[in-house]
Coordinates of C-alpha atoms (C1' of nucleotides) in Angstrom, one line a residue:
Chain A
X1 CA 84.9 114.8 88.5
X2 CA 83.5 112.8 91.3
X3 CA 82.6 109.2 90.7
X4 CA 79.7 107.4 92.2
X5 CA 79.6 103.9 93.3
X6 CA 76.7 102.1 91.8
X7 CA 75.3 99.1 93.7
X8 CA 72.3 97.1 92.7
X9 CA 69.1 97.4 94.8
X10 CA 69.4 96.0 98.3
X11 CA 66.1 96.1 100.3
X12 CA 68.0 95.8 103.6
X13 CA 69.6 99.2 103.4
X14 CA 66.6 100.7 101.8
X15 CA 64.8 103.7 103.3
X16 CA 61.1 103.7 103.4
X17 CA 59.1 104.3 100.3
X18 CA 62.1 103.2 98.1
X19 CA 62.2 100.6 95.4
X20 CA 63.5 100.4 91.9
X21 CA 60.9 101.1 89.1
X22 CA 59.6 98.2 87.0
X23 CA 59.4 98.3 83.2
X24 CA 55.7 99.1 83.7
X25 CA 56.6 102.1 85.9
X26 CA 58.9 103.5 83.3
X27 CA 56.2 103.0 80.6
X28 CA 53.8 105.2 82.6
X29 CA 56.5 107.9 83.4
X30 CA 55.7 111.4 82.4
X31 CA 59.3 111.9 81.4
X32 CA 59.1 110.6 77.9
X33 CA 60.7 113.9 76.8
X34 CA 63.8 113.4 78.9
X35 CA 64.1 109.7 78.3
X36 CA 67.4 108.9 79.8
X37 CA 67.2 105.3 78.6
X38 CA 66.3 106.0 75.0
X39 CA 68.6 104.3 72.6
X40 CA 69.6 101.8 75.3
X41 CA 69.0 98.1 74.4
X42 CA 66.5 96.4 76.7
X43 CA 68.8 94.1 78.8
X44 CA 71.0 97.1 79.6
X45 CA 68.0 99.1 80.5
X46 CA 66.8 96.5 82.9
X47 CA 70.2 96.6 84.5
X48 CA 70.2 100.3 84.9
X49 CA 66.7 100.4 86.3
X50 CA 68.1 98.5 89.3
X51 CA 70.1 101.7 90.2
X52 CA 67.0 103.9 90.1
X53 CA 64.7 104.5 93.1
X54 CA 61.1 105.4 93.3
X55 CA 60.4 107.6 96.3
X56 CA 57.3 109.1 97.8
X57 CA 56.9 112.1 100.0
X58 CA 54.1 113.6 102.0
X59 CA 53.1 117.2 101.9
X60 CA 55.6 119.4 103.8
X61 CA 58.4 116.7 103.6
X62 CA 61.7 117.9 102.6
X63 CA 63.2 116.3 99.5
X64 CA 66.7 117.9 99.8
X65 CA 68.4 120.9 101.4
X66 CA 70.4 123.7 99.9
X67 CA 74.2 123.1 100.0
X68 CA 73.8 119.4 100.9
X69 CA 75.7 117.1 98.6
X70 CA 73.7 114.7 96.5
X71 CA 74.3 111.8 94.1
X72 CA 70.9 111.6 92.5
X73 CA 68.8 113.6 90.0
X74 CA 65.1 113.2 90.5
X75 CA 62.4 113.0 87.9
X76 CA 59.0 114.0 89.3
X77 CA 56.3 111.5 88.4
X78 CA 53.4 113.0 90.5
X79 CA 52.8 116.0 92.7
X80 CA 54.1 119.5 93.2
X81 CA 57.5 120.4 94.7
X82 CA 58.6 123.8 95.6
X83 CA 62.3 125.0 95.3
X84 CA 63.1 127.8 97.8
X85 CA 65.8 130.3 98.4
X86 CA 66.2 132.8 101.1
X87 CA 66.3 136.4 100.7
X88 CA 68.9 138.5 102.4
X89 CA 66.3 139.4 105.0
X90 CA 65.8 135.8 105.7
X91 CA 62.4 135.4 104.3
X92 CA 61.5 132.4 102.1
X93 CA 61.2 132.8 98.4
X94 CA 60.0 130.2 96.0
X95 CA 62.0 130.3 92.8
X96 CA 60.4 127.4 91.1
X97 CA 57.5 124.9 91.1
X98 CA 58.4 121.5 89.8
X99 CA 55.6 119.3 88.5
X100 CA 55.3 115.9 86.8
X101 CA 57.7 115.9 83.8
X102 CA 60.2 118.1 85.5
X103 CA 63.7 117.2 86.7
X104 CA 65.1 118.6 89.9
X105 CA 68.6 118.5 91.2
X106 CA 70.3 118.8 87.7
X107 CA 72.7 121.3 89.3
X108 CA 74.5 118.4 90.8
X109 CA 76.0 117.9 87.4
X110 CA 78.0 121.1 88.0
X111 CA 79.2 121.2 91.6
X112 CA 77.7 118.2 93.4
X113 CA 75.6 120.1 95.9
X114 CA 72.1 121.4 95.7
X115 CA 71.3 125.0 95.1
X116 CA 67.7 125.0 96.6
X117 CA 65.8 123.4 99.3
X118 CA 63.1 121.3 97.8
X119 CA 59.9 120.6 99.7
X120 CA 56.9 118.6 98.7
X121 CA 53.7 120.6 98.4
X122 CA 51.4 117.7 97.8
X123 CA 51.9 114.0 97.9
X124 CA 54.8 113.4 95.5
X125 CA 56.2 110.4 93.7
X126 CA 59.6 110.8 92.0
X127 CA 62.3 108.6 90.5
X128 CA 65.8 109.1 91.5
X129 CA 68.5 108.5 88.9
X130 CA 72.2 108.2 89.9
X131 CA 74.2 111.1 88.8
X132 CA 76.8 108.9 87.4
X133 CA 74.2 107.5 84.9
X134 CA 73.1 111.0 84.0
X135 CA 76.6 112.1 83.6
X136 CA 77.5 109.0 81.4
X137 CA 74.5 109.5 79.2
X138 CA 75.1 113.2 78.9
X139 CA 78.7 112.7 77.7
X140 CA 77.9 110.0 75.3
X141 CA 74.4 110.5 74.0
X142 CA 74.1 113.9 72.2
X143 CA 70.4 113.6 71.9
X144 CA 70.1 113.2 75.6
X145 CA 72.5 116.1 76.2
X146 CA 70.2 118.3 74.3
X147 CA 67.3 117.1 76.3
X148 CA 69.1 118.0 79.5
X149 CA 69.7 121.5 78.0
X150 CA 66.0 121.8 77.3
X151 CA 65.2 120.7 80.8
X152 CA 67.7 123.4 82.1
X153 CA 66.0 125.9 79.8
X154 CA 62.6 125.2 81.4
X155 CA 64.1 126.3 84.6
X156 CA 65.2 129.6 83.2
X157 CA 61.8 130.2 81.6
X158 CA 60.1 129.4 84.8
X159 CA 62.3 131.8 86.9
X160 CA 61.7 134.5 84.3
X161 CA 58.1 134.0 84.3
X162 CA 58.0 134.4 88.0
X163 CA 59.8 137.6 87.5
X164 CA 57.5 139.1 84.8
X165 CA 54.2 137.6 85.8
X166 CA 54.3 136.9 89.5
X167 CA 56.5 139.7 90.9
X168 CA 54.9 142.6 89.1
X169 CA 51.6 144.4 89.3
X170 CA 48.9 144.6 92.1
X171 CA 48.3 141.8 94.6
X172 CA 45.1 141.0 92.8
X173 CA 46.8 140.6 89.4
X174 CA 49.6 138.5 90.9
X175 CA 47.2 136.0 92.5
X176 CA 45.1 135.7 89.3
X177 CA 48.3 135.1 87.3
X178 CA 49.5 132.4 89.7
X179 CA 46.3 130.5 89.5
X180 CA 46.4 130.7 85.7
X181 CA 50.0 129.7 85.7
X182 CA 49.3 126.7 87.9
X183 CA 46.5 125.5 85.6
X184 CA 48.5 126.0 82.5
X185 CA 51.5 124.0 83.8
X186 CA 49.3 121.2 85.2
X187 CA 47.3 121.1 82.1
X188 CA 44.1 120.0 83.7
X189 CA 40.7 121.5 84.2
X190 CA 41.6 122.3 87.8
X191 CA 44.9 122.9 89.6
X192 CA 46.2 121.8 93.0
X193 CA 45.2 124.3 95.7
X194 CA 48.2 125.4 97.7
X195 CA 48.5 127.2 101.0
X196 CA 48.4 131.0 101.5
X197 CA 51.9 131.1 102.8
X198 CA 53.3 129.3 99.8
X199 CA 51.3 131.6 97.4
X200 CA 52.7 134.6 99.2
X201 CA 56.2 133.2 99.0
X202 CA 55.7 132.7 95.3
X203 CA 54.3 136.3 94.7
X204 CA 56.5 138.3 97.0
X205 CA 53.5 139.6 99.0
X206 CA 52.4 138.8 102.5
X207 CA 50.2 135.9 103.8
X208 CA 47.5 138.3 104.9
X209 CA 47.2 140.2 101.5
X210 CA 47.1 136.8 99.7
X211 CA 44.4 135.6 102.0
X212 CA 42.3 138.7 101.5
X213 CA 42.5 138.4 97.7
X214 CA 41.7 134.7 97.7
X215 CA 38.8 135.2 100.2
X216 CA 37.2 137.8 98.1
X217 CA 37.5 135.8 95.0
X218 CA 35.8 133.0 96.7
X219 CA 33.0 135.2 98.2
X220 CA 31.9 136.3 94.8
X221 CA 32.2 132.9 93.2
X222 CA 35.1 133.6 90.8
X223 CA 37.1 130.8 92.6
X224 CA 36.3 127.8 94.7
X225 CA 38.2 125.1 96.3
X226 CA 36.9 121.6 95.6
X227 CA 36.8 118.9 98.3
X228 CA 39.9 117.2 96.6
X229 CA 42.0 120.3 97.4
X230 CA 42.0 121.8 93.9
X231 CA 41.1 125.2 92.6
X232 CA 38.4 125.9 90.0
X233 CA 37.9 129.3 88.8
X234 CA 36.1 131.6 86.3
X235 CA 38.7 131.9 83.6
X236 CA 37.3 135.0 82.0
X237 CA 37.2 136.9 85.4
X238 CA 40.7 135.7 86.4
X239 CA 42.1 136.7 83.0
X240 CA 40.7 140.2 83.4
X241 CA 42.2 140.5 86.8
X242 CA 45.5 139.3 85.6
X243 CA 45.7 142.2 83.1
X244 CA 45.4 144.6 85.9
X245 CA 41.7 145.2 86.3
X246 CA 41.2 146.2 89.9
X247 CA 37.7 144.9 90.7
X248 CA 34.8 142.6 89.3
X249 CA 33.3 145.5 87.2
Chain B
X1 CA 67.9 120.3 63.1
X2 CA 68.7 123.4 60.9
X3 CA 71.9 123.6 59.1
X4 CA 73.8 126.9 58.8
X5 CA 75.7 127.8 55.7
X6 CA 79.1 128.8 56.6
X7 CA 81.1 131.1 54.4
X8 CA 84.6 132.7 55.0
X9 CA 84.7 136.3 55.8
X10 CA 83.9 138.6 52.9
X11 CA 84.4 142.3 53.7
X12 CA 82.2 143.3 50.9
X13 CA 79.1 141.9 52.5
X14 CA 80.2 143.0 55.9
X15 CA 78.1 145.2 58.1
X16 CA 79.8 148.0 60.0
X17 CA 82.0 147.1 63.0
X18 CA 82.2 143.5 61.8
X19 CA 85.4 141.5 61.4
X20 CA 86.7 138.1 62.4
X21 CA 88.8 138.0 65.5
X22 CA 92.5 137.5 65.4
X23 CA 94.4 135.0 67.4
X24 CA 95.5 138.0 69.6
X25 CA 91.7 138.8 70.0
X26 CA 91.0 135.4 71.2
X27 CA 94.0 135.4 73.6
X28 CA 92.4 138.4 75.3
X29 CA 88.9 137.1 75.4
X30 CA 87.2 137.0 78.9
X31 CA 85.6 133.6 77.7
X32 CA 88.4 131.4 78.8
X33 CA 85.8 129.4 80.8
X34 CA 83.7 128.7 77.7
X35 CA 86.5 128.1 75.4
X36 CA 84.8 126.8 72.3
X37 CA 88.0 126.1 70.5
X38 CA 89.8 124.3 73.4
X39 CA 91.1 121.0 72.2
X40 CA 91.1 122.1 68.6
X41 CA 94.4 122.0 66.8
X42 CA 95.8 125.4 65.8
X43 CA 95.2 125.2 62.0
X44 CA 91.5 124.2 62.5
X45 CA 91.2 127.0 65.1
X46 CA 92.5 129.5 62.5
X47 CA 89.9 128.3 60.0
X48 CA 87.0 128.4 62.5
X49 CA 87.9 132.0 63.5
X50 CA 87.2 133.0 59.9
X51 CA 83.5 132.3 60.8
X52 CA 83.4 134.3 63.9
X53 CA 82.6 138.1 63.9
X54 CA 83.6 140.8 66.3
X55 CA 80.7 143.3 66.7
X56 CA 80.4 146.6 68.6
X57 CA 77.3 148.4 69.7
X58 CA 76.7 151.8 71.2
X59 CA 74.6 152.4 74.2
X60 CA 70.8 151.8 73.6
X61 CA 71.5 149.8 70.4
X62 CA 69.5 146.7 70.0
X63 CA 71.5 143.5 69.7
X64 CA 68.6 141.2 68.9
X65 CA 64.9 141.0 69.3
X66 CA 62.7 138.5 71.0
X67 CA 61.1 136.0 68.5
X68 CA 63.5 136.9 65.8
X69 CA 65.4 133.9 64.3
X70 CA 69.2 133.9 64.7
X71 CA 72.1 131.9 63.7
X72 CA 74.8 133.2 66.1
X73 CA 75.5 132.8 69.7
X74 CA 77.3 135.8 71.1
X75 CA 80.1 136.0 73.7
X76 CA 80.3 139.4 75.4
X77 CA 83.9 140.7 75.6
X78 CA 83.2 144.2 77.0
X79 CA 80.3 146.2 78.2
X80 CA 76.8 145.6 79.7
X81 CA 73.8 144.1 77.8
X82 CA 70.3 144.0 79.3
X83 CA 67.9 141.1 78.3
X84 CA 64.3 142.2 78.6
X85 CA 60.8 140.6 78.6
X86 CA 57.5 142.3 78.8
X87 CA 54.9 141.8 81.6
X88 CA 51.3 141.1 80.8
X89 CA 50.7 144.8 81.5
X90 CA 53.1 145.6 78.7
X91 CA 55.9 147.1 81.0
X92 CA 59.5 146.2 80.4
X93 CA 61.2 143.9 82.8
X94 CA 64.9 143.2 82.7
X95 CA 65.4 139.6 83.4
X96 CA 69.2 139.4 83.0
X97 CA 72.3 141.6 82.8
X98 CA 75.0 140.1 80.6
X99 CA 78.5 141.1 81.1
X100 CA 82.1 140.2 80.0
X101 CA 82.4 136.5 80.2
X102 CA 78.6 135.8 79.6
X103 CA 77.1 134.2 76.6
X104 CA 73.8 135.4 75.2
X105 CA 71.5 133.7 72.7
X106 CA 72.3 130.2 73.7
X107 CA 68.5 129.5 73.5
X108 CA 69.0 129.3 69.8
X109 CA 70.3 125.9 70.3
X110 CA 66.9 124.8 71.3
X111 CA 64.4 126.5 69.0
X112 CA 66.3 128.7 66.7
X113 CA 64.7 132.0 67.9
X114 CA 65.6 134.5 70.6
X115 CA 63.6 134.5 73.9
X116 CA 64.5 138.0 74.9
X117 CA 65.2 141.4 73.5
X118 CA 68.8 142.3 74.0
X119 CA 69.9 146.0 74.3
X120 CA 73.4 147.4 74.9
X121 CA 73.4 149.6 78.0
X122 CA 77.0 150.7 77.5
X123 CA 79.4 150.4 74.7
X124 CA 79.6 146.7 73.9
X125 CA 81.9 144.5 72.1
X126 CA 81.0 140.9 71.5
X127 CA 82.0 137.9 69.4
X128 CA 79.5 136.1 67.3
X129 CA 79.9 132.3 66.9
X130 CA 77.9 130.5 64.3
X131 CA 75.3 128.3 65.9
X132 CA 76.5 125.4 63.6
X133 CA 79.9 125.5 65.3
X134 CA 78.4 125.6 68.8
X135 CA 76.1 122.7 67.9
X136 CA 79.0 120.7 66.5
X137 CA 81.2 121.3 69.5
X138 CA 78.4 120.6 71.9
X139 CA 77.7 117.3 70.3
X140 CA 81.3 116.1 70.0
X141 CA 83.2 117.7 72.8
X142 CA 81.8 116.5 76.2
X143 CA 83.9 119.0 77.9
X144 CA 82.5 121.9 76.0
X145 CA 79.0 120.5 76.5
X146 CA 79.5 120.8 80.2
X147 CA 80.7 124.3 79.8
X148 CA 77.6 125.2 78.0
X149 CA 75.6 123.7 80.9
X150 CA 77.4 125.9 83.3
X151 CA 76.8 128.9 81.2
X152 CA 73.1 128.0 81.2
X153 CA 73.2 127.6 84.8
X154 CA 74.6 131.0 85.2
X155 CA 71.4 132.4 83.7
X156 CA 69.3 130.4 86.2
X157 CA 71.3 131.7 89.0
X158 CA 71.0 135.3 87.8
X159 CA 67.2 135.1 87.3
X160 CA 66.8 133.6 90.8
X161 CA 69.0 136.3 92.3
X162 CA 66.7 138.8 90.7
X163 CA 63.8 137.1 92.3
X164 CA 65.3 136.9 95.8
X165 CA 67.5 140.1 95.9
X166 CA 66.1 142.5 93.5
X167 CA 62.4 141.9 93.7
X168 CA 61.8 141.7 97.5
X169 CA 62.1 144.2 100.3
X170 CA 61.9 148.0 100.4
X171 CA 62.9 150.2 97.5
X172 CA 65.9 151.3 99.5
X173 CA 67.0 147.7 100.1
X174 CA 66.6 146.8 96.4
X175 CA 68.6 149.7 95.1
X176 CA 71.3 149.0 97.6
X177 CA 71.3 145.3 96.6
X178 CA 71.4 146.2 92.8
X179 CA 74.5 148.3 93.4
X180 CA 76.2 145.5 95.3
X181 CA 75.1 143.0 92.6
X182 CA 76.7 145.1 89.9
X183 CA 79.9 145.5 91.7
X184 CA 80.1 141.9 92.5
X185 CA 79.5 140.8 89.0
X186 CA 81.8 143.4 87.3
X187 CA 84.5 142.5 90.0
X188 CA 86.1 146.0 89.9
X189 CA 86.3 148.8 92.5
X190 CA 83.6 150.6 90.8
X191 CA 80.6 149.4 88.7
X192 CA 79.0 151.0 85.6
X193 CA 76.3 153.6 86.3
X194 CA 73.1 152.8 84.6
X195 CA 70.0 155.0 84.0
X196 CA 67.2 155.2 86.5
X197 CA 64.7 153.7 84.0
X198 CA 66.8 150.6 83.6
X199 CA 67.3 150.3 87.4
X200 CA 63.6 150.6 87.8
X201 CA 63.0 147.8 85.2
X202 CA 65.4 145.6 87.1
X203 CA 63.9 146.2 90.6
X204 CA 60.2 146.2 89.7
X205 CA 59.7 149.7 91.1
X206 CA 59.0 153.0 89.4
X207 CA 61.6 155.4 88.0
X208 CA 60.6 158.2 90.4
X209 CA 61.1 156.0 93.4
X210 CA 64.4 154.8 92.1
X211 CA 65.5 158.4 91.5
X212 CA 64.5 159.4 95.0
X213 CA 66.5 156.6 96.6
X214 CA 69.6 157.3 94.4
X215 CA 69.3 161.1 95.0
X216 CA 69.2 160.6 98.8
X217 CA 72.2 158.3 98.7
X218 CA 74.1 160.8 96.8
X219 CA 73.1 163.7 98.9
X220 CA 74.5 162.3 102.1
X221 CA 77.7 160.9 100.4
X222 CA 77.0 157.2 100.5
X223 CA 77.0 157.0 96.7
X224 CA 78.6 159.1 94.0
X225 CA 78.8 159.0 90.2
X226 CA 82.3 159.4 88.8
X227 CA 83.1 161.4 85.6
X228 CA 83.5 158.1 83.7
X229 CA 80.0 157.1 84.4
X230 CA 80.6 154.6 87.2
X231 CA 79.2 154.2 90.7
X232 CA 81.3 154.4 93.9
X233 CA 79.7 153.8 97.1
X234 CA 80.2 153.3 100.9
X235 CA 80.1 149.5 101.1
X236 CA 79.2 149.3 104.8
X237 CA 76.3 151.7 104.5
X238 CA 75.0 150.0 101.4
X239 CA 75.3 146.5 103.0
X240 CA 73.3 147.8 106.0
X241 CA 70.6 149.2 103.7
X242 CA 70.4 145.9 101.8
X243 CA 69.7 144.1 104.9
X244 CA 66.6 146.1 105.4
X245 CA 67.7 148.9 107.5
X246 CA 65.4 151.9 106.6
X247 CA 67.7 155.0 107.0
X248 CA 71.3 156.1 107.7
X249 CA 71.1 155.6 111.5
Chain C
dC1 C1' 39.1 118.8 125.4
dG2 C1' 43.4 121.7 124.8
dG3 C1' 46.9 122.5 121.4
dT4 C1' 48.4 123.4 116.9
dT5 C1' 48.1 124.9 112.4
dC6 C1' 45.9 127.6 108.8
dA7 C1' 42.7 131.0 106.9
dT8 C1' 40.3 135.1 107.6
dT9 C1' 39.4 139.8 109.1
dG10 C1' 40.0 144.5 111.2
dA11 C1' 42.4 148.9 112.1
dT12 C1' 46.3 151.5 111.5
dT13 C1' 50.5 153.0 109.3
dA14 C1' 54.1 153.4 106.2
dA15 C1' 55.5 152.8 101.6
dC16 C1' 55.1 153.5 97.1
dC17 C1' 52.6 155.0 92.8
dT18 C1' 50.7 158.5 90.1
dC19 C1' 50.5 162.8 88.0
dA20 C1' 52.8 166.9 87.4
dA21 C1' 56.4 170.3 87.0
dC22 C1' 61.1 171.9 86.7
dG23 C1' 65.9 172.2 85.6
dA24 C1' 70.2 170.4 83.6
dC25 C1' 72.3 168.8 79.7
dC26 C1' 73.1 168.0 74.7
dG27 C1' 72.9 168.2 70.0
dT28 C1' 70.7 170.3 66.1
dG29 C1' 69.6 173.9 63.1
dG30 C1' 68.4 178.5 62.2
Chain D
dC1 C1' 76.0 182.2 68.6
dC2 C1' 71.7 181.2 70.6
dA3 C1' 67.0 179.3 70.5
dC4 C1' 64.8 174.9 70.4
dG5 C1' 63.4 170.4 71.3
dG6 C1' 64.7 166.2 73.3
dT7 C1' 66.1 163.1 77.0
dC8 C1' 67.1 162.4 81.7
dG9 C1' 67.2 163.1 86.6
dT10 C1' 64.9 165.3 90.3
dT11 C1' 61.4 166.9 93.3
dG12 C1' 56.5 167.8 95.1
dA13 C1' 51.7 166.7 96.5
dG14 C1' 48.1 163.6 97.1
dG15 C1' 46.0 159.1 96.7
dT16 C1' 46.1 154.1 97.0
dT17 C1' 47.9 149.9 98.1
dA18 C1' 49.7 146.6 100.8
dA19 C1' 52.5 145.8 105.1
dT20 C1' 52.0 145.5 109.9
dC21 C1' 50.1 144.3 114.3
dA22 C1' 46.6 141.9 116.4
dA23 C1' 42.6 139.0 117.1
dT24 C1' 39.3 135.6 116.0
dG25 C1' 37.5 131.3 113.7
dA26 C1' 37.6 126.6 111.6
dA27 C1' 39.7 122.1 111.2
dC28 C1' 42.4 118.6 112.8
dC29 C1' 44.7 115.5 116.0
dG30 C1' 46.4 113.4 120.0

DNA sequence: CGGTTCATTGATTAACCTCAACGACCGTGG
DNA sequence: CCACGGTCGTTGAGGTTAATCAATGAACCG
């Protein structure tokens, strides 16, 4: 098992957009369900926070690259991150979308290197936790270990949903299911609009086909893109499409 | 957290094909890498084995059903088990193939019910471990907890490989990749031959298309099925197909 | 303004799905 | 023993979908 040297925060060696979270930051963190610091007394919590780092990424920025080694697990506080793999033919395939409340890079606990390439789709804010802290909590706090399992399980569920919902059926149905999936996962009235290329990489179809489907949905008003870059859609119509209906009817 | 009543083995209440493993059985178990009983002194190991059950299934027999509650995680000792989900349209989709060395039903640790339907594809022998034992070891043996994580991670890898390798590209390429995948996972010179329906459910294509591809491969000798129900194939030709080559050339 | 990226649209083609039929194999029961 | 029904793999014909190749706009930025 590798050990990771922990040093307190030093602004001089700090890369841009990086600082430790404050107690207020942690209070507003969407990761109440992971809760690394639960059952840790406050003075110790404060000390540990010094080892964490808040980081921000712009759309299209790379968070980490497959096969790279890493020493930090990241908790997403805001935004959308795609995790991609490459098919034997070399085409990009998105295998997971990570959102606020998700953890990425947990596979570092097993082999020390990343299994995907992670790229920000929107503006992203995340909190980096040293692997050493995660490992330590995992070994000594059974409650936390179970939460890590649950987080891991969320990855499996996601991948399997991609298989059953987003990789089967007609192009129409897949696009509809993706929009529904996004809205469900984000849990808001609208969901972030993503590019046609990324939709295609999620659905296993081509960019052109995706564009045709989206364009037609927009033409007859079943879907529209707001000025803030979010989708709004007619839920009933989309659900019908998702079931396999071929046209408006 | 639910508690599970543990009773020693009683042959009178035992269902067919069920008995506890002997020390010899455990010594020959392909699950050295999970090793629930590692670091447990022998007398205690002997006692715990009384709570385990060896079980056997015939091809097409159901091991468990999605949404059912369960109290046992199973370690596969022999054979092939498919884990299936159903797409919104109601068609079956295989999301994982479990083989000797794999654990199935780990999701019981999180919610107490199964997330897939598990069906034997070949003759299967597995070892059922009470969830209570797994939970206990997970909470108190950090080394074991890490092994559970690794096992979980294998599920993610599998699902993602299905996404990138088995759900993209032409029907030819998918079939070739499936055969290669089976052989790699089984790690033998030949791999178990499975039915066209199951291949189709794995690949997201129709049974007819699958049959056409397999039949052509068999016609020109790139693939053959042995009397023991196993595939043997021309590795070079199949690898070329897997990369996207459309015909023999 | 030219360059870049992204979304859209068209025309054509190739791949796959659908529906349908047939033969091989196997176990059962007359 | 053979007829019967079942399952499974295979093959065919025809229709539909989506991939492919190619071109055009729209938005943005230096």
